[in-house]
Short mmCIF file of C-alpha atoms in Angstrom, two decimals:
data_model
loop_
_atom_site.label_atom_id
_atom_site.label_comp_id
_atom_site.label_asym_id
_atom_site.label_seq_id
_atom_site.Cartn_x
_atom_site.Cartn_y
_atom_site.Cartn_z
CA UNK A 1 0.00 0.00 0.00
CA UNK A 2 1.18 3.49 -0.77
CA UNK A 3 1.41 6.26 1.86
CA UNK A 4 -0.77 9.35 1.21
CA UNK A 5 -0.14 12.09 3.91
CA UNK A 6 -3.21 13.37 5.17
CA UNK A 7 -2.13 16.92 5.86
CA UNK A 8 0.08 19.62 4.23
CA UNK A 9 2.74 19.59 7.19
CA UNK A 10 3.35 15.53 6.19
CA UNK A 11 2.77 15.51 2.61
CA UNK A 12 5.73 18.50 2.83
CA UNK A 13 7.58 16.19 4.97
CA UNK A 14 7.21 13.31 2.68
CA UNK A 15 8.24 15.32 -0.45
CA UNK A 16 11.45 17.25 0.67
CA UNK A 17 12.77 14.65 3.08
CA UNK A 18 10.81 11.30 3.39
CA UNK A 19 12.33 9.15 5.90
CA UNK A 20 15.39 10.84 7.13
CA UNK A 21 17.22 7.70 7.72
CA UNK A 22 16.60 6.78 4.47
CA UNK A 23 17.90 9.78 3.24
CA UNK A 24 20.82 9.83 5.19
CA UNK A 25 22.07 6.51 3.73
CA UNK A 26 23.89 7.06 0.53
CA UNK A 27 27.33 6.39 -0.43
CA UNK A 28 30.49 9.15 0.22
CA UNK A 29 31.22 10.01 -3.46
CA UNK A 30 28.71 8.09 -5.55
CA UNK A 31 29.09 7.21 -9.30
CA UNK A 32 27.43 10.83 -10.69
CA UNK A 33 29.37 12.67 -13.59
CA UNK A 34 32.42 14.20 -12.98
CA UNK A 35 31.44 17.28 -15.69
CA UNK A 36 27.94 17.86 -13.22
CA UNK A 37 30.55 18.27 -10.12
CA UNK A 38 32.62 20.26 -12.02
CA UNK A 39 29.32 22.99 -13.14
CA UNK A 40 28.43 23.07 -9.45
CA UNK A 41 31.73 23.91 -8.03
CA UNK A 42 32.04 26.44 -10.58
CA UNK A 43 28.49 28.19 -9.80
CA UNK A 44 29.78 27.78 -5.48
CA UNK A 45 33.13 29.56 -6.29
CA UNK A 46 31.64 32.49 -8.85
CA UNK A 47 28.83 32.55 -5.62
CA UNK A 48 31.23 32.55 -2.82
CA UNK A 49 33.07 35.22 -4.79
CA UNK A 50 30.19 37.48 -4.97
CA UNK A 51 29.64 37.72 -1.45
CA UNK A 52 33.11 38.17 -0.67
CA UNK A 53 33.09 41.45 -3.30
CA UNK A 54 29.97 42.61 -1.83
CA UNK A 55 29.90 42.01 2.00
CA UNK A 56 33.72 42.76 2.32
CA UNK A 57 34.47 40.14 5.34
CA UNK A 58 37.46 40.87 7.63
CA UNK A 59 38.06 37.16 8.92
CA UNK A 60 41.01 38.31 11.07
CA UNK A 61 39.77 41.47 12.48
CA UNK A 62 36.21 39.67 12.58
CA UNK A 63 34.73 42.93 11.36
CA UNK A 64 32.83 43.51 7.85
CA UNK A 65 31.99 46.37 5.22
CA UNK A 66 28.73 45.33 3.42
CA UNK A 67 27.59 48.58 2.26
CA UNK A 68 24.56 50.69 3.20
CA UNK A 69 22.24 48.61 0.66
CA UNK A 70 22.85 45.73 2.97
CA UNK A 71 18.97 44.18 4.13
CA UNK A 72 17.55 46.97 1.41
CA UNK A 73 14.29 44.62 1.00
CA UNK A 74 13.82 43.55 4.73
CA UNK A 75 14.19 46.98 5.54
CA UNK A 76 11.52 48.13 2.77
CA UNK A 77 8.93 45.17 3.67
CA UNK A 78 9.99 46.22 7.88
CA UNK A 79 8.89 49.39 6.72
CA UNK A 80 5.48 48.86 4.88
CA UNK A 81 4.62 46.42 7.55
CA UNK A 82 5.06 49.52 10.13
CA UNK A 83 2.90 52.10 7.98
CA UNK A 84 0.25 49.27 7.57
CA UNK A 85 0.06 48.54 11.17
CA UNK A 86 -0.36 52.47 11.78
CA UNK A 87 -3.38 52.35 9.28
CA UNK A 88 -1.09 54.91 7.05
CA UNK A 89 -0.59 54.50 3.20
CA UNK A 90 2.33 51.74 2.94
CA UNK A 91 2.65 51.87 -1.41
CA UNK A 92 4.88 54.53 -3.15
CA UNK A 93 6.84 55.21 0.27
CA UNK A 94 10.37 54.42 0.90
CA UNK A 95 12.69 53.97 4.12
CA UNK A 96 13.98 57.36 5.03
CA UNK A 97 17.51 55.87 4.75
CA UNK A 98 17.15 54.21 1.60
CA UNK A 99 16.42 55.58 -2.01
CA UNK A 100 12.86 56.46 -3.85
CA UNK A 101 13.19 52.75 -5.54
CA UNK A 102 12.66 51.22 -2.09
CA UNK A 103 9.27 50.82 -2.42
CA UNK A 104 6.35 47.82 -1.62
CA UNK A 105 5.32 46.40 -4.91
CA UNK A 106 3.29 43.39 -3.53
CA UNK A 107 -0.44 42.68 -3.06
CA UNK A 108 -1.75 44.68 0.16
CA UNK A 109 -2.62 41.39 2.31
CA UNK A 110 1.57 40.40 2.01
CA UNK A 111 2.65 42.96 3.97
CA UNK A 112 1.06 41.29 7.17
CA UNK A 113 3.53 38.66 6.78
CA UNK A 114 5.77 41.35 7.90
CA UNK A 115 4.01 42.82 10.70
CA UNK A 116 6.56 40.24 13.18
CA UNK A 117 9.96 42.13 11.90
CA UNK A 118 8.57 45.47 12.94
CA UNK A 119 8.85 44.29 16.81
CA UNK A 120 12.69 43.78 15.59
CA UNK A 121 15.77 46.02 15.16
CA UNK A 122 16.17 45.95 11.35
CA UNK A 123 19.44 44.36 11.77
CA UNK A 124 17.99 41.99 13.75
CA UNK A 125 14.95 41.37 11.27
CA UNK A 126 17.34 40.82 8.68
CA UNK A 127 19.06 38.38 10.17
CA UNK A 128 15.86 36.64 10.74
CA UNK A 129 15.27 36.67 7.01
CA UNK A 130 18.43 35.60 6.07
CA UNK A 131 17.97 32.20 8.42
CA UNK A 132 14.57 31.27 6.83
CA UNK A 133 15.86 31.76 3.62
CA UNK A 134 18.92 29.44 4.54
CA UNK A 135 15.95 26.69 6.15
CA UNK A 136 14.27 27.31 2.84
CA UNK A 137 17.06 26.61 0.76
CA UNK A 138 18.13 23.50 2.85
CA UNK A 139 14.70 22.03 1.81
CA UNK A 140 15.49 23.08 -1.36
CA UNK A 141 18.58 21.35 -1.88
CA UNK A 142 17.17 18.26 0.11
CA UNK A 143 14.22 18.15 -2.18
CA UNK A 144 16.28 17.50 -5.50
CA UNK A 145 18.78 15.13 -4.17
CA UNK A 146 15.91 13.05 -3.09
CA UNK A 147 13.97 13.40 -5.98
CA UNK A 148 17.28 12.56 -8.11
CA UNK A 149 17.74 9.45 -5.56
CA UNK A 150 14.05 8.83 -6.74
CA UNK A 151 14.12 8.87 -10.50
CA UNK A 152 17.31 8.34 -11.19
CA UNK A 153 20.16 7.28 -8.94
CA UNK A 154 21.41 7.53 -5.27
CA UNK A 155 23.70 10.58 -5.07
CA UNK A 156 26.42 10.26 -2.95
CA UNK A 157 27.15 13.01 0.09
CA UNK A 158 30.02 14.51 -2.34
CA UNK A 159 27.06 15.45 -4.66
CA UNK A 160 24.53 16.21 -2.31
CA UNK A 161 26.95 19.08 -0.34
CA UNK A 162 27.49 20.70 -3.55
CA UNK A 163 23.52 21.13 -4.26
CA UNK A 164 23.43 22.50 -1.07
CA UNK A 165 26.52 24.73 -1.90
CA UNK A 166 25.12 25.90 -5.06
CA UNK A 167 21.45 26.83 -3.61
CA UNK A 168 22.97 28.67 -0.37
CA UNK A 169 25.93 30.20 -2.33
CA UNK A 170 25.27 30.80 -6.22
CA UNK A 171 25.50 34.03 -7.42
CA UNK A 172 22.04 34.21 -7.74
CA UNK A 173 21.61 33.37 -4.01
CA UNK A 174 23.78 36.04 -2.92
CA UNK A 175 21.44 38.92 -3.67
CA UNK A 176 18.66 37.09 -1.21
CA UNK A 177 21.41 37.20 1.11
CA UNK A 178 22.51 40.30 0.81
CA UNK A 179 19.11 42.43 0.24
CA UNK A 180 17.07 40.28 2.29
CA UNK A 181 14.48 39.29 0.23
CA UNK A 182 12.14 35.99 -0.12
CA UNK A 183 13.52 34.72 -3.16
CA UNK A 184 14.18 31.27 -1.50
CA UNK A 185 10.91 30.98 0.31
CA UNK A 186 9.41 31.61 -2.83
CA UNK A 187 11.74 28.98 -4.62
CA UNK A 188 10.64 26.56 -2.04
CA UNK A 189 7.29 27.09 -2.97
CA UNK A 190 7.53 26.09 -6.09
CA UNK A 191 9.31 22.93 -5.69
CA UNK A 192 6.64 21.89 -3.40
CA UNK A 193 4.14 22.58 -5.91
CA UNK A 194 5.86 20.96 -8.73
CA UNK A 195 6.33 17.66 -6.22
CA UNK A 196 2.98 18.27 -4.88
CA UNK A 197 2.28 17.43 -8.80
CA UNK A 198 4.09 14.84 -9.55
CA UNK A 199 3.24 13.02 -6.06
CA UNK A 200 -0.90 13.70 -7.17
CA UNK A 201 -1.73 16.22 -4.72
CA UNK A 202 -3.00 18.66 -7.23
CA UNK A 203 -4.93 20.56 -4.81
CA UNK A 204 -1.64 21.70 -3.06
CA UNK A 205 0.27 22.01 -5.45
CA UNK A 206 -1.93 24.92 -7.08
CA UNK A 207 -2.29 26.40 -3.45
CA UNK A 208 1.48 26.41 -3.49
CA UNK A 209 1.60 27.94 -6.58
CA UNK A 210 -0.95 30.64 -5.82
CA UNK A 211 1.10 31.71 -2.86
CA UNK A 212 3.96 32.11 -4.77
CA UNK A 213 2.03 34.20 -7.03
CA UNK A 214 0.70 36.21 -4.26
CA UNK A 215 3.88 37.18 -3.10
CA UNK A 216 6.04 38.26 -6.52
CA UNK A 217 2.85 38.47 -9.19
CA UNK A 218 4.92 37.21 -12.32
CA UNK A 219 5.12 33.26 -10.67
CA UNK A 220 1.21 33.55 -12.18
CA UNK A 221 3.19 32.18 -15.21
CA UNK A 222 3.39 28.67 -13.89
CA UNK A 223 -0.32 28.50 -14.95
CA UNK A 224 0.38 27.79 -18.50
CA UNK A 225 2.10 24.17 -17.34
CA UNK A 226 -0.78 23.87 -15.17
CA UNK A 227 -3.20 24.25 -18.41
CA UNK A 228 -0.86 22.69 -20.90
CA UNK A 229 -1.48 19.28 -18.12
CA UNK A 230 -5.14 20.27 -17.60
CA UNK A 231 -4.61 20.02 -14.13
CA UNK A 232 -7.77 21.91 -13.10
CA UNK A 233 -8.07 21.34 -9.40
CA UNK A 234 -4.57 23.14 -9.15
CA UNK A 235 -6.08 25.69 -11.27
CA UNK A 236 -9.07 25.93 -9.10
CA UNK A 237 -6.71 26.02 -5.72
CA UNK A 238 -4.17 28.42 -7.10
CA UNK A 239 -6.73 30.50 -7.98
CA UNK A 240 -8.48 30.35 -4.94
CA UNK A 241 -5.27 31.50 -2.97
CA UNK A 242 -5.15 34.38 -5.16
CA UNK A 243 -8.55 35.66 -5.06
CA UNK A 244 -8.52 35.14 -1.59
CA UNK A 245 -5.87 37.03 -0.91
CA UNK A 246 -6.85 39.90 -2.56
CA UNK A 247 -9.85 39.69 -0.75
CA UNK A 248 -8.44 39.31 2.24
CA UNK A 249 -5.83 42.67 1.80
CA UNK A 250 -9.27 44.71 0.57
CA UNK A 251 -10.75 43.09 4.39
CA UNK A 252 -7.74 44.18 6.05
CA UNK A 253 -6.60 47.57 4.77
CA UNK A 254 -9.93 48.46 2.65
CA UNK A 255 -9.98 49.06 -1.20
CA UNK A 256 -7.79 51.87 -1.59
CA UNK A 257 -4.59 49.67 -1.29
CA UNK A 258 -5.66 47.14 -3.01
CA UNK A 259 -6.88 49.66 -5.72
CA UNK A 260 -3.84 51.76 -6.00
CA UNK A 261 -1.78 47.83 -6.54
CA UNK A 262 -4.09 47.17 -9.36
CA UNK A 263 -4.01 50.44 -11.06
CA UNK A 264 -0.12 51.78 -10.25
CA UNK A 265 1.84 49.61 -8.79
CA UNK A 266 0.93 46.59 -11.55
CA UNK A 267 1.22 49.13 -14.47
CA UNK A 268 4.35 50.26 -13.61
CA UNK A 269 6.25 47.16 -13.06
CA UNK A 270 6.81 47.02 -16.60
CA UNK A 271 8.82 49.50 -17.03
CA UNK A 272 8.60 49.79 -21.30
CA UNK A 273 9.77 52.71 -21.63
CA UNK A 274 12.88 52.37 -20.17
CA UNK A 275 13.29 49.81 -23.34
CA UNK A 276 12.14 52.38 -26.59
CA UNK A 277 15.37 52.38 -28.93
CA UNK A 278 17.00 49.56 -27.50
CA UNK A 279 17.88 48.38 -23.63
CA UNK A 280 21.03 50.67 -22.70
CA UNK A 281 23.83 48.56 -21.55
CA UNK A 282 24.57 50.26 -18.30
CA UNK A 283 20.93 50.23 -17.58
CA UNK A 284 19.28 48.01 -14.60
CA UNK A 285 20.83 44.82 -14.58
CA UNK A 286 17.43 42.93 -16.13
CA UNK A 287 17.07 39.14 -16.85
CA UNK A 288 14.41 39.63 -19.34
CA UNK A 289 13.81 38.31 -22.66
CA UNK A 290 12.46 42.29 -23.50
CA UNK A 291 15.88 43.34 -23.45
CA UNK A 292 17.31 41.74 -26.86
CA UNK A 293 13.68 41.75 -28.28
CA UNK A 294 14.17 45.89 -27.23
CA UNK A 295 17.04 45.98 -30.03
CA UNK A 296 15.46 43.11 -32.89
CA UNK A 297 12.08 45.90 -32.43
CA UNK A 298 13.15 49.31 -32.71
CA UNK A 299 15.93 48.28 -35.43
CA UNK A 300 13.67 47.36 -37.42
CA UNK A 301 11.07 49.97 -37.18
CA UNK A 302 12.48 53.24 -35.61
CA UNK A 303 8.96 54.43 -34.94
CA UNK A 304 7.76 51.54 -33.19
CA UNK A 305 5.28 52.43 -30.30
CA UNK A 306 6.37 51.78 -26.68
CA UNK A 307 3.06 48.76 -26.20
CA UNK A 308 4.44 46.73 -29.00
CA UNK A 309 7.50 45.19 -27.19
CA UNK A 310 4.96 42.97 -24.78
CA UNK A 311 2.70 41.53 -27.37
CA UNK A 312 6.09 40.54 -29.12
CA UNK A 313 7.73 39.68 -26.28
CA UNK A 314 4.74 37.21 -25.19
CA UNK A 315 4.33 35.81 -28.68
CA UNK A 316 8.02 34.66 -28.59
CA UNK A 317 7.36 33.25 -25.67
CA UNK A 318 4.38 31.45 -26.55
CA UNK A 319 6.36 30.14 -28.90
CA UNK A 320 9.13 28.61 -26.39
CA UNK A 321 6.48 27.11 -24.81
CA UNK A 322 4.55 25.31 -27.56
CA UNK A 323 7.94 23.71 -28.45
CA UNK A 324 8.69 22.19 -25.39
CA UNK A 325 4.75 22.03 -25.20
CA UNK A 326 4.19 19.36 -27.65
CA UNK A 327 4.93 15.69 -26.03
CA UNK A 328 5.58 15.56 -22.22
CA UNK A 329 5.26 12.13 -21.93
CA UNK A 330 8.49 10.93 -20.45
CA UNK A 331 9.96 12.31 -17.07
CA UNK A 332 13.02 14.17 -19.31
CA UNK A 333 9.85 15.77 -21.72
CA UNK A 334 8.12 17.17 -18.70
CA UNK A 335 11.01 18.54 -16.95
CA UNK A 336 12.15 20.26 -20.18
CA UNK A 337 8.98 21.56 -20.30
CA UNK A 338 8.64 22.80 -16.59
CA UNK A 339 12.04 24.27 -16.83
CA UNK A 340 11.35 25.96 -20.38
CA UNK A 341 7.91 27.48 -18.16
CA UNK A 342 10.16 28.72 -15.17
CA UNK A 343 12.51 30.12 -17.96
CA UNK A 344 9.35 32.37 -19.53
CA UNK A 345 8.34 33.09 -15.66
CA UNK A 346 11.44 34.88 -14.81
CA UNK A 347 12.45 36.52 -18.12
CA UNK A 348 9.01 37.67 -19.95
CA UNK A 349 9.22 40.87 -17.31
CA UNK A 350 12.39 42.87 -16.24
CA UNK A 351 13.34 40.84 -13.46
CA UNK A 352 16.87 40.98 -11.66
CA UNK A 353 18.98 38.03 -11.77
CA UNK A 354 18.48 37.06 -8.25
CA UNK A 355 14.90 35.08 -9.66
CA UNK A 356 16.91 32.59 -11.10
CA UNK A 357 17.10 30.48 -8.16
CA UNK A 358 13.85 29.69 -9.06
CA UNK A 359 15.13 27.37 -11.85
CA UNK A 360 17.49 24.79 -10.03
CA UNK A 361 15.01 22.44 -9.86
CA UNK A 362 14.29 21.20 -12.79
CA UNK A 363 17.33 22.68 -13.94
CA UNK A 364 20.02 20.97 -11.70
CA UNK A 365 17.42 17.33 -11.80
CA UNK A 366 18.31 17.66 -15.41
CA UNK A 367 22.20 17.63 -15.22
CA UNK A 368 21.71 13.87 -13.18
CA UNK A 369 18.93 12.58 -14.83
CA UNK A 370 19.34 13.70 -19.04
CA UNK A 371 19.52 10.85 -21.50
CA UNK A 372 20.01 11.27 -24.93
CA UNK A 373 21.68 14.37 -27.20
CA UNK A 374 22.43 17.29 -25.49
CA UNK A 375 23.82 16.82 -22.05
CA UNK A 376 26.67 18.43 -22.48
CA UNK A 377 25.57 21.03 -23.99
CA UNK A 378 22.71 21.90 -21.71
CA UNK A 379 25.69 21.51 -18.30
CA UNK A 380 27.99 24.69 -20.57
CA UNK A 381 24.44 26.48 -20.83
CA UNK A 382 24.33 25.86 -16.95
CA UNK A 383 27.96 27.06 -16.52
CA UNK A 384 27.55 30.04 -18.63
CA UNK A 385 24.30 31.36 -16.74
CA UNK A 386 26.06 31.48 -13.52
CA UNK A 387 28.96 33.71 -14.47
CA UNK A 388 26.83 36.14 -12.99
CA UNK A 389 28.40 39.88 -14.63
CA UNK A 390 26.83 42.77 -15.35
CA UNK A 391 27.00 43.75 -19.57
CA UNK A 392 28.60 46.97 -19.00
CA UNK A 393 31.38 45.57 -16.31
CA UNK A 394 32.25 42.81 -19.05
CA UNK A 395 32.63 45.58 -21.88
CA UNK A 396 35.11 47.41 -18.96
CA UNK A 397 36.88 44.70 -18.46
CA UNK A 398 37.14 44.21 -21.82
CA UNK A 399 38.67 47.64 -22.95
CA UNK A 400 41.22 47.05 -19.82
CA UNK A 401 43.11 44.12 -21.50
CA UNK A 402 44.11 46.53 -24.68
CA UNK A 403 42.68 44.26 -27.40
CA UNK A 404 41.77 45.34 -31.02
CA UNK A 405 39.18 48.21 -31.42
CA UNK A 406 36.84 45.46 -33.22
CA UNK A 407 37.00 43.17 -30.26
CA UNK A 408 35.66 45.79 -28.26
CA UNK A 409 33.11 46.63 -30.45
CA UNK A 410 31.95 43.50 -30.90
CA UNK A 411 31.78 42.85 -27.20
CA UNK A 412 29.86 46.12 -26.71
CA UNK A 413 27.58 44.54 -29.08
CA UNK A 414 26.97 41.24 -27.69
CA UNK A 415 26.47 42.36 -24.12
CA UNK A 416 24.45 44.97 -25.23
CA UNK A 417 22.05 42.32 -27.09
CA UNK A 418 21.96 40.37 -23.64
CA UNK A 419 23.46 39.41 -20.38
CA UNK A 420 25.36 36.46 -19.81
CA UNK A 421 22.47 34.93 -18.45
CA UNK A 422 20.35 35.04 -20.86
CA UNK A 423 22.89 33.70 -23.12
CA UNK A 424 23.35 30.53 -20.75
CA UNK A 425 19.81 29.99 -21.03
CA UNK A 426 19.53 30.50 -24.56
CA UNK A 427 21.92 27.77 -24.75
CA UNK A 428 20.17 25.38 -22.02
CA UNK A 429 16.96 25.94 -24.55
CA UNK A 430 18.87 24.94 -27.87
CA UNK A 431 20.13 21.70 -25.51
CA UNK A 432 16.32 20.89 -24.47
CA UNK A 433 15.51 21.45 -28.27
CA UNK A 434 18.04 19.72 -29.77
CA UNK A 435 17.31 16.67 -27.05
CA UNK A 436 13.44 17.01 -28.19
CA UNK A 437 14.29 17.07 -31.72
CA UNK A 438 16.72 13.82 -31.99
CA UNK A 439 19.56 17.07 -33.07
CA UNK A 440 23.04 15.51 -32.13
CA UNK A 441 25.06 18.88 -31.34
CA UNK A 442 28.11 17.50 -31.80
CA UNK A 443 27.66 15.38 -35.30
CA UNK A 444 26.15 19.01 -36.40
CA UNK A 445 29.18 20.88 -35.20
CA UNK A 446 31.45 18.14 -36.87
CA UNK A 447 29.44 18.51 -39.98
CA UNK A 448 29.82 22.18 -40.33
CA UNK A 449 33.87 22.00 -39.46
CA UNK A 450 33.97 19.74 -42.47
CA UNK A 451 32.55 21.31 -44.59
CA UNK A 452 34.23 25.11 -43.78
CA UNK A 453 37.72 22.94 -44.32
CA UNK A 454 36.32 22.39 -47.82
#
């Protein structure tokens, strides 16, 4: 007989963990792929180098220099959280010690999560954030090595401590860290709902969803995969959770809040016309797909009005999706698929990089578990997503080493087109397609080098 946890605290439980003996039992090194270790030690020492840059440590002197930026989002949640409890306006109002962009931007009924950290020092608060976020990502981590140990093979502890290195310590990671957010929790969230899924608990899994959505909007996304499978009662749940928080903010804090989300806060989130002409390379460091779609647009029609990058930028993405859309039938199909839908979640709206912790699982699932053309291919994709630099310090960095005025100029170009990461995606999507397809990347590669010698 199979075990069915009869509440959400179990069924949790049962998903990241199962029995912890059980889990704890698995061999020192285990027989995984040396190139997989060698991706994940890459993204822990390009992480681990990113918070040594940005929060300065002094080991010796046991002192530190992070930088007045340090708990930014804590500190602007801490804040809303106090203005809501005081019954004043909490939207469009920043810290006194931070800048005008410190604002809320989430649904009125979030910021009582927050109401707790304003009985705190901020320091002390964000401290507090920074531990669930390290519980969160601990589950995290836990949940893919199980579910690799499930579907594929035991991992050995070698491979299991540098999962949890990578989801603690990637460059992506960092910026949770460092600002304080709820980028892990959020993460967490949607590996619950994905296993909540797979383990046929749709019900929870849309409710996990739907919180996810509550608290950062754009995770809404996920509902395509949840249509595409016709999983209604996750439908139903998620949007349950969503209505009912919106309901429950307009309860709590009256319409005007939830009003002034709807009709500025959503609106401007988008930010087009900081896009017209083409994204400026030492502009905010955005993940998003509108960026090279910004340049394709307006060089080919000068004139082009500011509302016709999103229909484009939705239609490509469609179109991503009804490739990887098309058979899910094996385990590898639908985690192409769920990881092709996390890909159009974070990047279809200007997003900062930190959201990309949001794709290690499937992504990292996939490095253990791919069979067929296009492993390799899909781990460099990996590799070159976390080399987590912004365009216009690349271009510096570039001029520095003296090369030829053409090199420069042609990496002003590229890295004007797109950041790294959206290259490293780009290529973890030709990998899934060329895996979907039956391409061989390598015979094609092989093919072309023969011929050019012609």
């Amino acid at each position: 007989m199979v075990h069915r946890p009869d509440s959400l605290p179990d069924f949790l439980s049962d998903a990241l963990l199962g029995s912890v003996s059980d889990f704890l039992r698995r061999p020192r090194i285990g027989r995984s792929s040396t190139s997989v270790r060698a991706v994940l030690l890459f993204a822990i020492l390009w992480g681990a180098a990113s918070y040594e840059r940005n929060f300065n440590p002094d080991v010796l002197g046991l002192g530190w220099s992070p930088g007045s930026n340090l708990g930014a989002n804590i500190r602007t949640y801490r804040y809303a959280a106090k203005l809501a409890r005081e019954g004043q306006s909490f939207y469009a109002v920043a810290p006194p010690e931070l800048g005008e962009w410190a604002v809320y931007l989430y649904p009125p009924i979030t910021v009582s999560a927050y109401y707790p950290f304003t009985f705190l020092e901020w320091m002390d608060g964000y401290w507090a954030i920074v531990a669930l976020n390290a519980l969160a990502g601990v589950a995290v981590a836990a949940a893919i090595v199980r579910f690799v140990d499930r579907v594929s093979h035991r991992l050995g502890w070698l491979d299991a401590a540098l999962i949890v290195g990578v989801v603690l310590l990637s460059p992506f990671t960092f910026g949770t860290m460092y600002y304080g957010n709820i980028n892990l929790l959020v993460a967490l969230a949607f590996v619950a709902g994905f296993l909540a899924l797979d383990g046929d608990r749709p019900g929870w899994g849309g409710a996990a969803f739907g919180l996810a959505a509550l608290f950062k909007l754009f995770p809404a996304v996920v509902g395509a995969w949840l249509l595409r499978t016709r999983s209604w009662r996750s439908i139903a749940s998620a949007t349950a959770v969503g209505l009912g928080g919106v309901a429950a903010g307009a309860l709590a804090y009256g319409w005007g809040p939830t009003v002034t989300f709807f009709t500025e806060v959503v609106p401007n989130r988008s930010e087009t016309a900081d896009f017209v002409g083409g994204y400026p390379i030492d502009s905010t460091y955005y993940v998003t797909v509108q960026r090279p779609l910004s340049h394709v647009l307006w060089g080919l029609f000068p004139d082009a009005p500011a509302e016709a990058l999103l229909p484009l930028t939705l239609f490509v993405c469609a179109g991503v999706l009804a490739v990887f859309y098309r058979r899910v039938e094996t385990l590898q199909a639908r985690l192409i698929a769920i990881f092709a839908t996390l890909v159009v979640t974070v990047t279809v709206f200007p997003a900062l990089q930190w959201y990309l912790v949001f794709l290690f699982f499937p992504m990292i699932p996939l490095w253990y578990v791919w069979e067929g053309p296009g492993r390799l291919l899909f781990l460099a994709g990996g590799a070159v997503m976390f080399a987590n630099s912004p365009p216009g310090a690349i271009v510096d960095e570039v001029a520095a080493l003296g090369v030829p005025d053409v090199v420069e100029v042609v990496a002003t170009a590229v890295f004007t087109f797109a950041t790294v990461q959206l290259y490293g995606i780009a290529i973890m999507l030709l990998a899934c397609a060329a895996w979907t397809y039956g391409w061989h990347p390598a015979r094609i590669v092989s093919r072309v080098v023969s011929v050019v010698r012609r």
